[in-house]
Coordinates of C-alpha atoms and ligand atoms in Angstrom, one line a residue:
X1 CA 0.0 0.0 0.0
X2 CA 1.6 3.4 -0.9
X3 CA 2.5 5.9 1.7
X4 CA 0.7 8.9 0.4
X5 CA -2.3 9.1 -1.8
X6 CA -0.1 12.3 -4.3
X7 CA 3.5 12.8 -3.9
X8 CA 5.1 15.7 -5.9
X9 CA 8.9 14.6 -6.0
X10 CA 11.7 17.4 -6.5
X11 CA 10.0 20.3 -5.9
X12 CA 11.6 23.8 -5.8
X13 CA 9.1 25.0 -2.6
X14 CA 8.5 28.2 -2.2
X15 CA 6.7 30.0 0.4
X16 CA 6.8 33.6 1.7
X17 CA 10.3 33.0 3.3
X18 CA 12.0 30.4 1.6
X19 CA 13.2 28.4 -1.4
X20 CA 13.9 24.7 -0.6
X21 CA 14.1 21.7 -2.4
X22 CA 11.9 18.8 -1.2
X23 CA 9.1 15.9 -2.3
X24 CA 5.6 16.9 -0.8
X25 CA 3.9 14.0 0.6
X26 CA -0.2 14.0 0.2
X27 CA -2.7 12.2 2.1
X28 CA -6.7 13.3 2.4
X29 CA -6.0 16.5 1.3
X30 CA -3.3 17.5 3.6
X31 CA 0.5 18.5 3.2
X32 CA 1.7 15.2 5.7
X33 CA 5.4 15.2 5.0
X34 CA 8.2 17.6 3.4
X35 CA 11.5 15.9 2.7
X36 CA 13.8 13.9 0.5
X37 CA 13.1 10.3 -0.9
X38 CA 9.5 10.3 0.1
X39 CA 7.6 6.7 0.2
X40 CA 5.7 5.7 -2.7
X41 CA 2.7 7.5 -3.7
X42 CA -1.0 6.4 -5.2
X43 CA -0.2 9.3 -7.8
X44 CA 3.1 10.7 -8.7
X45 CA 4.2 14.0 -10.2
X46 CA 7.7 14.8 -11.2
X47 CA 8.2 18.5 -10.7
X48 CA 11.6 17.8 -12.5
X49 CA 12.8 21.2 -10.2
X50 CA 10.3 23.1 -11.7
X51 CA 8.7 25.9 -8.7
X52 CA 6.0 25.0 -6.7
X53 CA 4.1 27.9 -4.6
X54 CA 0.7 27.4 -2.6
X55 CA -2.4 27.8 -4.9
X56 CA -3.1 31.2 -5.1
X57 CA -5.6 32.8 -2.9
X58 CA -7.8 35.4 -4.2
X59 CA -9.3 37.6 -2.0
X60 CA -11.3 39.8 -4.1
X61 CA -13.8 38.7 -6.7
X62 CA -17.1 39.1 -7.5
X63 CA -18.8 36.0 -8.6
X64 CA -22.5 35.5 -9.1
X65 CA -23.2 38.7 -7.8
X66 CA -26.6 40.0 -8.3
X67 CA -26.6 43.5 -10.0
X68 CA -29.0 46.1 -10.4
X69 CA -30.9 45.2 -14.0
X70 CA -30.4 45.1 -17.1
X71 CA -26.4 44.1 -16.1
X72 CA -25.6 40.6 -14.6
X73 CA -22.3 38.8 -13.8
X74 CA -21.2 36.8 -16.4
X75 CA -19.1 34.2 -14.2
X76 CA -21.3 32.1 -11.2
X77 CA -19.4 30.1 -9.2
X78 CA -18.9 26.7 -11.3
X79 CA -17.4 29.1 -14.9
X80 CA -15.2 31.5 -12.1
X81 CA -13.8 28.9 -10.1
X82 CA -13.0 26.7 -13.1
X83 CA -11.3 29.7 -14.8
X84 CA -9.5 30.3 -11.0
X85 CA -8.3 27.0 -11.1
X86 CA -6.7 26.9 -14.0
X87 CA -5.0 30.0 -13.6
X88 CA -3.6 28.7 -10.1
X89 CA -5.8 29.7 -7.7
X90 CA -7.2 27.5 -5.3
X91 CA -9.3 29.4 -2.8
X92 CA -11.7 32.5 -3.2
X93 CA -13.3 35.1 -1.3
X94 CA -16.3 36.6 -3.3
X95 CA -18.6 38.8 -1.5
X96 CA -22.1 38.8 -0.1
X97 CA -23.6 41.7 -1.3
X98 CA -26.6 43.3 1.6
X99 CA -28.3 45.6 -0.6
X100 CA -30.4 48.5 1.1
X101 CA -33.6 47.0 3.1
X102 CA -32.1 43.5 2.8
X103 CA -31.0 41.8 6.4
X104 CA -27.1 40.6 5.8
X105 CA -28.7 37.3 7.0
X106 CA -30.3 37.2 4.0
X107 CA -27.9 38.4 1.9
X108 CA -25.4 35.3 2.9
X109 CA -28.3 33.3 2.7
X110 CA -28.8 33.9 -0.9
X111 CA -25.2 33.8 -2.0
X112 CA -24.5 30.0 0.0
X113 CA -27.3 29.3 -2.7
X114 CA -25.7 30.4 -5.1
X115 CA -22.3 29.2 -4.7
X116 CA -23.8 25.6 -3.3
X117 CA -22.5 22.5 -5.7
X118 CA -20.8 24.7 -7.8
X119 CA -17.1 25.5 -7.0
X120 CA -14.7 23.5 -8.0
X121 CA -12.3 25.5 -5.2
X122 CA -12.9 25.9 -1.7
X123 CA -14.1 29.0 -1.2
X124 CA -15.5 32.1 1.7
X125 CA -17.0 35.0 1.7
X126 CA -16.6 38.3 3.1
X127 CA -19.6 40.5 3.2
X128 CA -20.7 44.1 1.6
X129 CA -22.6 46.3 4.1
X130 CA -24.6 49.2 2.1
X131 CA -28.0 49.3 5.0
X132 CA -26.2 49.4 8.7
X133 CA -29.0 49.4 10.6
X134 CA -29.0 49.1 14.5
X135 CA -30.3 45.5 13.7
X136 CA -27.2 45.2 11.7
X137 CA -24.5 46.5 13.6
X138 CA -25.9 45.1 16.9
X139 CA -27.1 41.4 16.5
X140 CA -26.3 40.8 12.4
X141 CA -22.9 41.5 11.9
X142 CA -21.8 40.2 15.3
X143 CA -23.1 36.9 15.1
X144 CA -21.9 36.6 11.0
X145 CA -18.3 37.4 12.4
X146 CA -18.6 34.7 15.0
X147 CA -20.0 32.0 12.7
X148 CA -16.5 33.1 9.9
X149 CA -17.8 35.8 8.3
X150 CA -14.7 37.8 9.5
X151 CA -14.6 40.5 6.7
X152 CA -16.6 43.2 5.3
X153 CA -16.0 46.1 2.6
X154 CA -17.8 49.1 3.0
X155 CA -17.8 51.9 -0.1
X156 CA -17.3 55.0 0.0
X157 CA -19.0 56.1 -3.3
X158 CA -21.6 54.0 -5.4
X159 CA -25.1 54.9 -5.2
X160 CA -27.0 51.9 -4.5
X161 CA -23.8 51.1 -1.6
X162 CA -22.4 53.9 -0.2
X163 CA -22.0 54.8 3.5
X164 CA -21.5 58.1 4.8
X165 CA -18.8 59.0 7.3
X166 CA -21.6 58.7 10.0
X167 CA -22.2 55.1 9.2
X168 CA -18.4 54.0 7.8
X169 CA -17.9 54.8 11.9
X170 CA -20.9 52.7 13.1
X171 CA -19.3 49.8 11.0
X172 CA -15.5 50.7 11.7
X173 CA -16.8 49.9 16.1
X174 CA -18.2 46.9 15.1
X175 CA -15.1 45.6 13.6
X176 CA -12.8 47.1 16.4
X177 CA -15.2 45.3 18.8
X178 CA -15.5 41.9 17.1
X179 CA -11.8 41.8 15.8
X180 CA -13.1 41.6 12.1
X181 CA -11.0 43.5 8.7
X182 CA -13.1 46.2 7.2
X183 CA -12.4 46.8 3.7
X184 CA -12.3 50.0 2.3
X185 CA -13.2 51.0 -1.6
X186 CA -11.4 54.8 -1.3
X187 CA -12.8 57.0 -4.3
X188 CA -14.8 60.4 -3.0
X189 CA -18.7 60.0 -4.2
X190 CA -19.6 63.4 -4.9
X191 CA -16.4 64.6 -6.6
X192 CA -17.0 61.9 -9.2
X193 CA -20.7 62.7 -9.6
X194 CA -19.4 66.4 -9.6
X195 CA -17.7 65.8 -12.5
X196 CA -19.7 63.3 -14.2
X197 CA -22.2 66.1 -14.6
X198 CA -19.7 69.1 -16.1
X199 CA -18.4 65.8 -18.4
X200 CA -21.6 64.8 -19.7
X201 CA -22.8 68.6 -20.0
X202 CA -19.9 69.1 -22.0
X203 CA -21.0 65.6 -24.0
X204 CA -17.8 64.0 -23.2
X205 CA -20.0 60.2 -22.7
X206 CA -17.0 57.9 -24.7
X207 CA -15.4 55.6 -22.3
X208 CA -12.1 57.5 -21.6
X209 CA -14.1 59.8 -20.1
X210 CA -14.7 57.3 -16.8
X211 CA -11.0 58.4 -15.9
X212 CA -11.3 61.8 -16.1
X213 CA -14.0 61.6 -14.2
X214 CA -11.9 59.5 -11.1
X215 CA -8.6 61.1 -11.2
X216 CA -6.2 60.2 -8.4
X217 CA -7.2 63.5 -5.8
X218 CA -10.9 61.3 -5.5
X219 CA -9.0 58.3 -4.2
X220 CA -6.3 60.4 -2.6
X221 CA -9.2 62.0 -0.6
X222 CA -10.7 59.2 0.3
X223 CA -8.3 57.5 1.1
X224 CA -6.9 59.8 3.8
X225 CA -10.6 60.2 4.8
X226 CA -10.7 56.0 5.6
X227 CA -7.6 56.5 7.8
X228 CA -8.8 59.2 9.1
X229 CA -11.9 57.2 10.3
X230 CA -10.0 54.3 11.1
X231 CA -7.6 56.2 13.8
X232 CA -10.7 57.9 15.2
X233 CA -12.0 54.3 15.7
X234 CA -8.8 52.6 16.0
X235 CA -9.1 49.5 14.4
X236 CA -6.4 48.3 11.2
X237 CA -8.5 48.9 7.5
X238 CA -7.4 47.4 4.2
X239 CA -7.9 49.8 1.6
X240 CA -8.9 47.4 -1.8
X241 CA -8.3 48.2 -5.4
X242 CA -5.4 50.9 -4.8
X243 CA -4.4 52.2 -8.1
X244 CA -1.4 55.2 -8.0
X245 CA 0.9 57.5 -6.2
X246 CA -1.4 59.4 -4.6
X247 CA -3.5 56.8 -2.4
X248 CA -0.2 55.1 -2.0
X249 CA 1.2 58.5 -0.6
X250 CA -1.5 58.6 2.1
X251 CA -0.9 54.8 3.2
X252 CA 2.4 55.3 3.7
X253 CA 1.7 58.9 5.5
X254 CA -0.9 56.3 8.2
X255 CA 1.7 54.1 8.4
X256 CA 4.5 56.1 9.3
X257 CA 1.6 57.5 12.0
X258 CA 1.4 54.2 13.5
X259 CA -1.8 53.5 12.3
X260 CA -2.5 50.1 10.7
X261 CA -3.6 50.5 7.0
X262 CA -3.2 47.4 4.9
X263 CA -3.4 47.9 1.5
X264 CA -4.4 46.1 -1.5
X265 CA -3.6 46.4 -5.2
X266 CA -4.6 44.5 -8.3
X267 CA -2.7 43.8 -11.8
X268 CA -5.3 46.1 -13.7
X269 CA -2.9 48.8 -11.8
X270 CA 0.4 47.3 -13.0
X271 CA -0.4 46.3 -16.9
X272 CA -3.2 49.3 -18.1
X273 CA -3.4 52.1 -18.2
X274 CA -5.9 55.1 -18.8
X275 CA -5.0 55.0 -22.5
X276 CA -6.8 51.6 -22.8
X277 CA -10.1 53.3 -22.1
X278 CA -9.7 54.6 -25.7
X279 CA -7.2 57.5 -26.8
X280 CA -10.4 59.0 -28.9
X281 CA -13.7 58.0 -28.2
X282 CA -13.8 54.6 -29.3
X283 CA -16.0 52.2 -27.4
X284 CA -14.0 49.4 -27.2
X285 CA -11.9 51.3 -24.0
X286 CA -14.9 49.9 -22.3
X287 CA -13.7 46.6 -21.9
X288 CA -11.1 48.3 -19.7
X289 CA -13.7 50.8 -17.3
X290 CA -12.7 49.6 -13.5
X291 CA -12.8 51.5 -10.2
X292 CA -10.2 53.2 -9.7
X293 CA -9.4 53.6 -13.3
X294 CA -5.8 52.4 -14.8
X295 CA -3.5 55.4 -14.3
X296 CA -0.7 55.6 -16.5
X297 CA 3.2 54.3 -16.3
X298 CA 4.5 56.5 -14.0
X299 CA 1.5 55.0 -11.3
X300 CA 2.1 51.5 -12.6
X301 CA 5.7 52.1 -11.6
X302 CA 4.5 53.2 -7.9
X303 CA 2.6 50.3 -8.0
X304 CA 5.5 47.9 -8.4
X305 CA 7.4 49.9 -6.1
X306 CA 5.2 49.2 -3.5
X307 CA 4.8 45.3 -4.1
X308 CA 8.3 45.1 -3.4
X309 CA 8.8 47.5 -0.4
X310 CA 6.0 46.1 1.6
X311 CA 3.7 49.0 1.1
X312 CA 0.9 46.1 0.0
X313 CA -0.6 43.4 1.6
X314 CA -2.3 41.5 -0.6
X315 CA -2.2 41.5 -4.4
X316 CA -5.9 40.6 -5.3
X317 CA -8.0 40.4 -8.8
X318 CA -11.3 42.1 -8.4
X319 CA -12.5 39.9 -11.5
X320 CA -15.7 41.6 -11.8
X321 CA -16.6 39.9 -15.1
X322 CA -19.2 41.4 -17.2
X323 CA -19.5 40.7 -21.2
X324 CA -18.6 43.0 -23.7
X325 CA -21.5 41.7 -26.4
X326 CA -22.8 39.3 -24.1
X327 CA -26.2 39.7 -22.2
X328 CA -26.2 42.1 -19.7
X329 CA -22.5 43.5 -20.0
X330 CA -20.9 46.3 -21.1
X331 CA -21.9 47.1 -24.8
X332 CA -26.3 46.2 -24.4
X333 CA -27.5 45.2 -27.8
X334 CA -24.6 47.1 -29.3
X335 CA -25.9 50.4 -27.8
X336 CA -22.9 53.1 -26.4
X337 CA -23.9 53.9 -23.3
X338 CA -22.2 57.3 -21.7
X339 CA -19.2 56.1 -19.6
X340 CA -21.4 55.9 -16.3
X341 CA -23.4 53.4 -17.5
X342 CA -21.2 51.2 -18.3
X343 CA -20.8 47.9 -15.4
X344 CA -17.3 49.0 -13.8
X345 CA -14.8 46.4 -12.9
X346 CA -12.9 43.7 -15.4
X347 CA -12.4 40.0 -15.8
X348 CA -8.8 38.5 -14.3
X349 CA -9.4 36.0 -11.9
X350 CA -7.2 33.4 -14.5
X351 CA -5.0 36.0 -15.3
X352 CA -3.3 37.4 -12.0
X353 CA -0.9 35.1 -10.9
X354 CA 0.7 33.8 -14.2
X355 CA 0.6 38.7 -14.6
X356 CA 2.6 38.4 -11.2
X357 CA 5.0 35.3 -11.8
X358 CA 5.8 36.2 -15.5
X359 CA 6.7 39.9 -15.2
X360 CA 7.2 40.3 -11.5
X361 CA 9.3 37.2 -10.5
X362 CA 10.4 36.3 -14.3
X363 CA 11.0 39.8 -14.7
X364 CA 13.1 40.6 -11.7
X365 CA 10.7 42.8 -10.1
X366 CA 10.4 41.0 -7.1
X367 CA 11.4 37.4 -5.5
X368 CA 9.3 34.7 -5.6
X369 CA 8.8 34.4 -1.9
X370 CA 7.3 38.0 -1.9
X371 CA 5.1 36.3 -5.6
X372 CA 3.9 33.9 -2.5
X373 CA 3.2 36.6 0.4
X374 CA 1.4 38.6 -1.7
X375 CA -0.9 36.4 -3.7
X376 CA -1.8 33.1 -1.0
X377 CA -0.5 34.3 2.5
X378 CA -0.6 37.3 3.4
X379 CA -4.7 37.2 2.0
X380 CA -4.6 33.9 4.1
X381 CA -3.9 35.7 7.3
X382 CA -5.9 38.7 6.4
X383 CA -8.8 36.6 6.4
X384 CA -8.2 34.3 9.1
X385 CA -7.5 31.2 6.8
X386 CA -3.9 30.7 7.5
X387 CA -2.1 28.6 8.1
X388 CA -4.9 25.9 6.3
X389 CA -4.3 27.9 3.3
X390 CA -1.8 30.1 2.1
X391 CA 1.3 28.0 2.4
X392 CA 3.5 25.2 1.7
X393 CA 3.1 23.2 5.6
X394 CA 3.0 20.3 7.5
X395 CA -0.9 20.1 8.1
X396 CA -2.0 22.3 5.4
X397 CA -4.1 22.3 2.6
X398 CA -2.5 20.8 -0.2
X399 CA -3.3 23.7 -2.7
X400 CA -0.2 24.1 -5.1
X401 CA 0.8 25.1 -8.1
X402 CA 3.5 23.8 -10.5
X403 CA 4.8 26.5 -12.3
X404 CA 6.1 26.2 -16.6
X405 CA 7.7 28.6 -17.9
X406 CA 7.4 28.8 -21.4
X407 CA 6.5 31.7 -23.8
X408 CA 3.0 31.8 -24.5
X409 CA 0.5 34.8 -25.7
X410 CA -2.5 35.2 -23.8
X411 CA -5.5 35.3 -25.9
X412 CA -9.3 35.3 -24.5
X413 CA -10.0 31.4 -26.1
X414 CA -7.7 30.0 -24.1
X415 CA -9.7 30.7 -21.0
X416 CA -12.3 29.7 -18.7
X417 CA -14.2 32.3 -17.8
X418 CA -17.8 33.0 -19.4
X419 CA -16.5 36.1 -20.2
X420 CA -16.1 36.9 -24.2
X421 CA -12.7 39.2 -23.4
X422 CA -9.7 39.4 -21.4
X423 CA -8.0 43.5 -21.5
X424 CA -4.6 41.3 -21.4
X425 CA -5.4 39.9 -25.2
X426 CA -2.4 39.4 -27.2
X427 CA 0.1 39.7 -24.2
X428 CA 3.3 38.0 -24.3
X429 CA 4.1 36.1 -20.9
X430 CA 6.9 33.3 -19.9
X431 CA 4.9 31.8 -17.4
X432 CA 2.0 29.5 -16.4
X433 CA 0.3 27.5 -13.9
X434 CA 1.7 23.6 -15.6
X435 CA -0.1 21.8 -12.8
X436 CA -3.0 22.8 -9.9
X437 CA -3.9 21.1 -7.2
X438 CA -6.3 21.8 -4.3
X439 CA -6.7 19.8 -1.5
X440 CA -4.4 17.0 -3.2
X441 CA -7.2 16.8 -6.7
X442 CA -5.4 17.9 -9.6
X443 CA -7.6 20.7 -10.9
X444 CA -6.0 21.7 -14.1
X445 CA -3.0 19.8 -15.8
X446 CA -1.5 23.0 -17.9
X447 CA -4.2 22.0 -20.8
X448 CA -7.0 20.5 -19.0
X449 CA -9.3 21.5 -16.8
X450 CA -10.0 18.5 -14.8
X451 CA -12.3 20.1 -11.8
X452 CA -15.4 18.9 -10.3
X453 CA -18.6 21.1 -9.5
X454 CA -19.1 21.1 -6.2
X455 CA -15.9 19.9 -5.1
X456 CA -15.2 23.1 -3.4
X457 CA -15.8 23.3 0.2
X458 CA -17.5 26.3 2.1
X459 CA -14.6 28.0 4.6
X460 CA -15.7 29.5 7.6
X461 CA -12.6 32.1 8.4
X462 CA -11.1 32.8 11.8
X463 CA -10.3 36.3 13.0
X464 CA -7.2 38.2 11.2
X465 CA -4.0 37.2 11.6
X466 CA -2.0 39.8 10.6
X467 CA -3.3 41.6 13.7
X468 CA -2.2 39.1 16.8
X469 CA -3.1 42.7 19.1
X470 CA -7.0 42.5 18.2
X471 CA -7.0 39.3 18.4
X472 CA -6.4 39.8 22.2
X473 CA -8.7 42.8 22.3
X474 CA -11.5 40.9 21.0
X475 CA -11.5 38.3 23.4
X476 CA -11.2 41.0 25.8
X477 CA -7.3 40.7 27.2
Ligands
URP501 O1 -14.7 48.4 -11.0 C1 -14.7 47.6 -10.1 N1 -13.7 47.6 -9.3 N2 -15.8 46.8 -10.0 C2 -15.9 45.8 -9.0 C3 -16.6 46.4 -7.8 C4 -15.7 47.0 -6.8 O2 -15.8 48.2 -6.5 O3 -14.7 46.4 -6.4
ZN502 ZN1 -14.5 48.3 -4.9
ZN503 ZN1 -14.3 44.6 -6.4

């Protein structure tokens, strides 16, 4: 009888602080041995010294979430954790959306529905609070957070979402209280309506136009606004989706405060720019509308500057996926719409970690254990998953990836989404995902996709890690 049920021989390991060279022994799911000349195995894989990081852990994707008619989400749960697999990701964290009037109860109700039988990943969710009601903050949201719903984003602009200051307090004590990360989308709601207006009275409608209509003071603002909040509350905030030099500035202004502001960034930030929202009034920039907009090189360069410094924490995709022709999406029976009609956010829950590992550890922009703290641990202990997930461990989750490298160019057919574009077409990369496994099932074998639905198991999360101190606060030390 063999020793393990999958053993990976001569691996290249890598986790957020080293690089070793070892087999990884596999039995019901689990990471049970790291070492040299490992027993016999049910399966085999040779990594023939090829890299092997933990599957990628992706704390920021919208999946199946319901919208506000006539746009829908063109990945559920089965087509965006098929397409997460087989771009190396092995755990998500989509969101529960409570839209205004609707109990949060309700809202994760609805989405365990959604996501039930269907994910071929294990998978949790954080939750969106637009309606903080005393019922909410007072009885809701505490007993979520004790049964692992450990995270929330609250936004700052959005219509149908947004809190005021008043209420982005009210939410910020519940979180100090109960331990919990409050996420923060940073871009100032009435500066962008203010100039939505003097755009569209000026018929400036094309695409492009979302940019001008965000530039980097709105999330600047913002952005000092959350800290702001945060300090007056004191409890640590994760700002999401940060996009240039100016929100950038502000986190590293808190930090250097004492405050703790964790920070999130996306690869939407590092490989477009504003120029792919059209150069003229095109419509096809659509494809590329996302909140915060792309800025331009100079911010992408403050981007990577800050993956390699420390200013992030996590390096997330926000795959919002929408079609461009497709029902629902971005271009509605061909019609333009003016730029604030179109849905905001992009595919690129396939794409971000082969983005990362091709032209951040291939290129020499930073090391692969940093490739590993920013895409599976660090979001692991943000969200209370770690050490299960996140890592390369005795007792963990086997959730790896076997990484080629080879030259390929990335085209839209050769992924798994539902949606009908990627904004990376025709980019040339040297890397990706050869081999993915979670929980010890191969998932995807570099040309396969070899899930099943429903394989994926629901994840309650545990309190933060990254914060040991409100850890102790919450359970009142
Ligand atoms: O444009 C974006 N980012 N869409 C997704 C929703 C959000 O705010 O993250
Ligand atoms: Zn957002
Ligand atoms: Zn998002």
């Amino acid at each position: 009888m063999a020793d393990f049920d999958l053993v990976i021989r001569n691996a290249q390991a890598v986790t957020a602080s080293d690089i070793f060279h070892c087999d990884i022994g596999v039995r019901d799911g689990r990471v049970v041995q790291l070492g040299l000349g490992l027993g016999a195995g049910t399966h085999e894989i040779d990594a023939a010294g090829r890299a092997v990081t933990p599957g990628g852990v992706d704390t920021h994707c919208h999946l199946d979430q319901p919208q506000a008619p006539p746009v829908v989400s063109a990945d559920d749960f089965l087509t965006g954790s098929r397409s997460a697999a087989c771009g190396g990701t092995t755990t998500v964290i989509p969101f529960a959306a409570q839209h205004k009037g609707q109990s949060l109860r309700e809202a994760v109700d609805d989405y365990h529905r959604r996501a039930n039988g269907k994910s071929c990943i294990d998978y949790a969710f954080h939750l969106i609070v637009s309606d903080p009601t005393p019922t909410v903050l007072k009885e809701e949201l505490p007993a979520l957070i004790a049964e692992g719903y450990t995270s929330f984003k609250i936004y700052m602009t959005y219509d149908d979402m947004k809190l005021d200051d008043r209420q982005i307090l009210e939410v910020l004590d519940v979180a100090r209280s109960h331990g919990a990360m409050a996420m923060i989308h940073a871009e100032n709601s009435d500066c962008i309506a203010w100039l939505t207006g003097r755009l569209q009275a000026a018929g400036k409608t094309a695409p492009r136009y979302h940019a001008h209509a965000r530039p980097l003071l709105v999330e600047r603002e913002a952005t000092h606004r959350a800290i702001a909040l945060s300090e007056l509350v004191d409890v640590p905030i994760l700002i999401v989706h940060v996009s240039g030099r100016e929100a950038v500035e502000q986190i590293r202004w808190g930090r250097a405060h004492g405050l703790q502001v964790f920070a999130e960034t996306c690869p939407q930030y590092l490989f477009l720019t504003a120029e792919d929202l059209g150069i003229d009034d095109s419509y096809e920039g659509a494809k590329c509308v996302c909140s915060p907009p792309p800025r331009d090189k100079a911010n992408q360069q403050v981007i990577w500057d800050g993956l390699a410094d420390g200013l992030f924490t996590v390096i997330s995709s926000d795959h919002a996926p929408y079609n461009f022709e497709g029902e629902g999406g971005k271009h509605p029976a061909g019609e333009e719409v003016p730029f604030n009609h179109i849905p905001n956010g992009i595919p690129g829950i396939e794409t971000r970690m082969a983005l990362l590992w091709s032209e951040g550890v291939l290129g020499g922009r930073i090391t692969p254990q940093k490739f590993v703290e920013l895409t599976a641990t660090n979001p692991a202990k943000a969200y209370g998953l770690h050490p299960r997930k996140g890592t390369i461990a005795v007792g963990g989750d086997a959730d790896l990836v076997i990484w080629d490298e080879r030259e390929l160019v990335l085209t839209n057919g050769m992924l798994h989404h539902a949606v009908d574009y990627t904004p990376y077409e025709g980019m040339r990369l040297a890397a990706w995902p050869g081999t993915t496994i979670a929980r010890g099932q191969v998932v995807w074998d570099g040309t396969r996709y070899l899930g099943q639905a429903g394989q994926g198991r629901f994840l309650p999360c545990g309190l933060p890690t990254l914060l040991p101190a409100r850890r102790e606060m919450a359970a009142g030390r």
